Short mmCIF file of C-alpha atoms in Angstrom, two decimals:
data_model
loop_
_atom_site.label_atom_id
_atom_site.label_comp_id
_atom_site.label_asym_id
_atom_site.label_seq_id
_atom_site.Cartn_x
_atom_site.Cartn_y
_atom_site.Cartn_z
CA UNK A 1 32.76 -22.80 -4.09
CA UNK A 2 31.21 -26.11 -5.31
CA UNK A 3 34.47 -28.05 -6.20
CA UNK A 4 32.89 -31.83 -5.49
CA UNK A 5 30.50 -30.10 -8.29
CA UNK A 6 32.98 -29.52 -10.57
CA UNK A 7 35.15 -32.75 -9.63
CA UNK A 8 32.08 -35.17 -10.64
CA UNK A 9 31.05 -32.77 -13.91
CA UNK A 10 34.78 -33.00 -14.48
CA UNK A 11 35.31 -36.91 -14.05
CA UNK A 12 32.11 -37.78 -15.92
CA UNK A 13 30.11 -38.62 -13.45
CA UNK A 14 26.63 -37.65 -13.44
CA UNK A 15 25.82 -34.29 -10.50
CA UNK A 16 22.63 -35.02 -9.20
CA UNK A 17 22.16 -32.21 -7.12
CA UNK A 18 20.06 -29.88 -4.87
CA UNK A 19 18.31 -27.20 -7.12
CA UNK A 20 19.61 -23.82 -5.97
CA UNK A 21 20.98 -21.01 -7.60
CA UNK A 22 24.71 -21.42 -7.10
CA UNK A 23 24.13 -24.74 -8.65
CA UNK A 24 22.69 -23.91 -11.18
CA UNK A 25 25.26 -21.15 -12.21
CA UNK A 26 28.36 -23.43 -11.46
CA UNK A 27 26.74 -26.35 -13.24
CA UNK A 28 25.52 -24.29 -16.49
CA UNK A 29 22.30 -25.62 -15.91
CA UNK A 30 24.02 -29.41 -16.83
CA UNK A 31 23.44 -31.20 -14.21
CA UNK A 32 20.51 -33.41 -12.92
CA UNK A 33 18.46 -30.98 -9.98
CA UNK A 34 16.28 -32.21 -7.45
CA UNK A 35 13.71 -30.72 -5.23
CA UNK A 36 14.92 -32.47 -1.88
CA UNK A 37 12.38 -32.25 -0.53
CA UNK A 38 10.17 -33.46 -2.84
CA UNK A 39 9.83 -37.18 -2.52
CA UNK A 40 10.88 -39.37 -5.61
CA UNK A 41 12.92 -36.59 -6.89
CA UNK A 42 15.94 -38.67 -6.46
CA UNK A 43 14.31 -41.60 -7.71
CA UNK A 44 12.73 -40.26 -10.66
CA UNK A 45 16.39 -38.60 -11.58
CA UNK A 46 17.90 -42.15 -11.29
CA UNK A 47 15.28 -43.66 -13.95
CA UNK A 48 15.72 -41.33 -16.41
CA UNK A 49 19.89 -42.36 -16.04
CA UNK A 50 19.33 -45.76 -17.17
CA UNK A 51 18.88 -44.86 -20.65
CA UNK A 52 22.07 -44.72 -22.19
CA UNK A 53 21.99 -41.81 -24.14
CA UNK A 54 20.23 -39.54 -21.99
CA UNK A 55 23.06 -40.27 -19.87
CA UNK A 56 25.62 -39.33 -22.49
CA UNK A 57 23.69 -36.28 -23.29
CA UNK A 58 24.39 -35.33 -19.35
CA UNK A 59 28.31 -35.98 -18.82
CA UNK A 60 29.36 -34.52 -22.16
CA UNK A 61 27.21 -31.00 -21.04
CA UNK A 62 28.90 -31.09 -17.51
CA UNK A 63 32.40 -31.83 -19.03
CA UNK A 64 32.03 -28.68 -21.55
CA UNK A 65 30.66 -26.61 -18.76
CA UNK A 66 33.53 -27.98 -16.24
CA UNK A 67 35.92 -26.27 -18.57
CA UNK A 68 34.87 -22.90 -17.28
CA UNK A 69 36.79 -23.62 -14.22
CA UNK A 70 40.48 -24.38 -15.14
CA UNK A 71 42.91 -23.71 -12.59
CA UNK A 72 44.64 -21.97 -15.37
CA UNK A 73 42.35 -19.75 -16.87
CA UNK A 74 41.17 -19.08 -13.28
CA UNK A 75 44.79 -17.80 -11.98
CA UNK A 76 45.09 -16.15 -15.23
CA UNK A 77 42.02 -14.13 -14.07
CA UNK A 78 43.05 -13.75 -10.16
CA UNK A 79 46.53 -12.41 -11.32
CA UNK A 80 44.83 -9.83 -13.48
CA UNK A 81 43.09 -8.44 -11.08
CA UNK A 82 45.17 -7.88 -8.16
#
C-alpha cells in the first residue's frame, strides 16, 4: 500500500519517487517523481533540493497530504464498512 511513502511524507523527509499512478494518488501529487529510467532524473531532483525553500515547499505538502492516512480515520472507515 505505499507505507515507506507515507512514513518519509510523514517524517518530513523529502519522497523522491518512481512516477506511477499509485504514487501519485498516495502522494497527492507532493512528492518529487522521477522517470527512472531517464538518466539525471535523480540528479536533477536532488539540485532543485538544495534550495531551501523549495525544499520547505515539498515536506509541508507531503505532511498535509500524509494526513489522509491516519490509522484512525482509516479504522474509522474499515469499521464502517464491514
Amino acid at each position: 500500500f505505499n507505507i515507506p511513502l507515507l512514513q518519509a511524507m510523514k517524517a518530513g523527509a523529502p519522497a523522491i519517487i518512481n512516477d506511477i499512478k499509485i504514487n501519485r494518488e498516495v502522494s497527492d501529487n507532493s512528492s518529487l517523481f522521477i522517470n527512472i529510467s531517464r538518466a539525471g532524473a535523480l540528479e536533477s531532483i536532488i539540485s532543485k533540493l538544495r534550495n531551501e525553500n523549495f525544499r520547505n515547499k515539498i515536506i509541508s505538502a507531503q505532511k498535509k497530504a500524509a494526513q489522509k492516512y491516519l490509522w484512525t480515520k482509516t479504522s474509522k472507515i474499515f469499521l464502517s464498512n464491514i
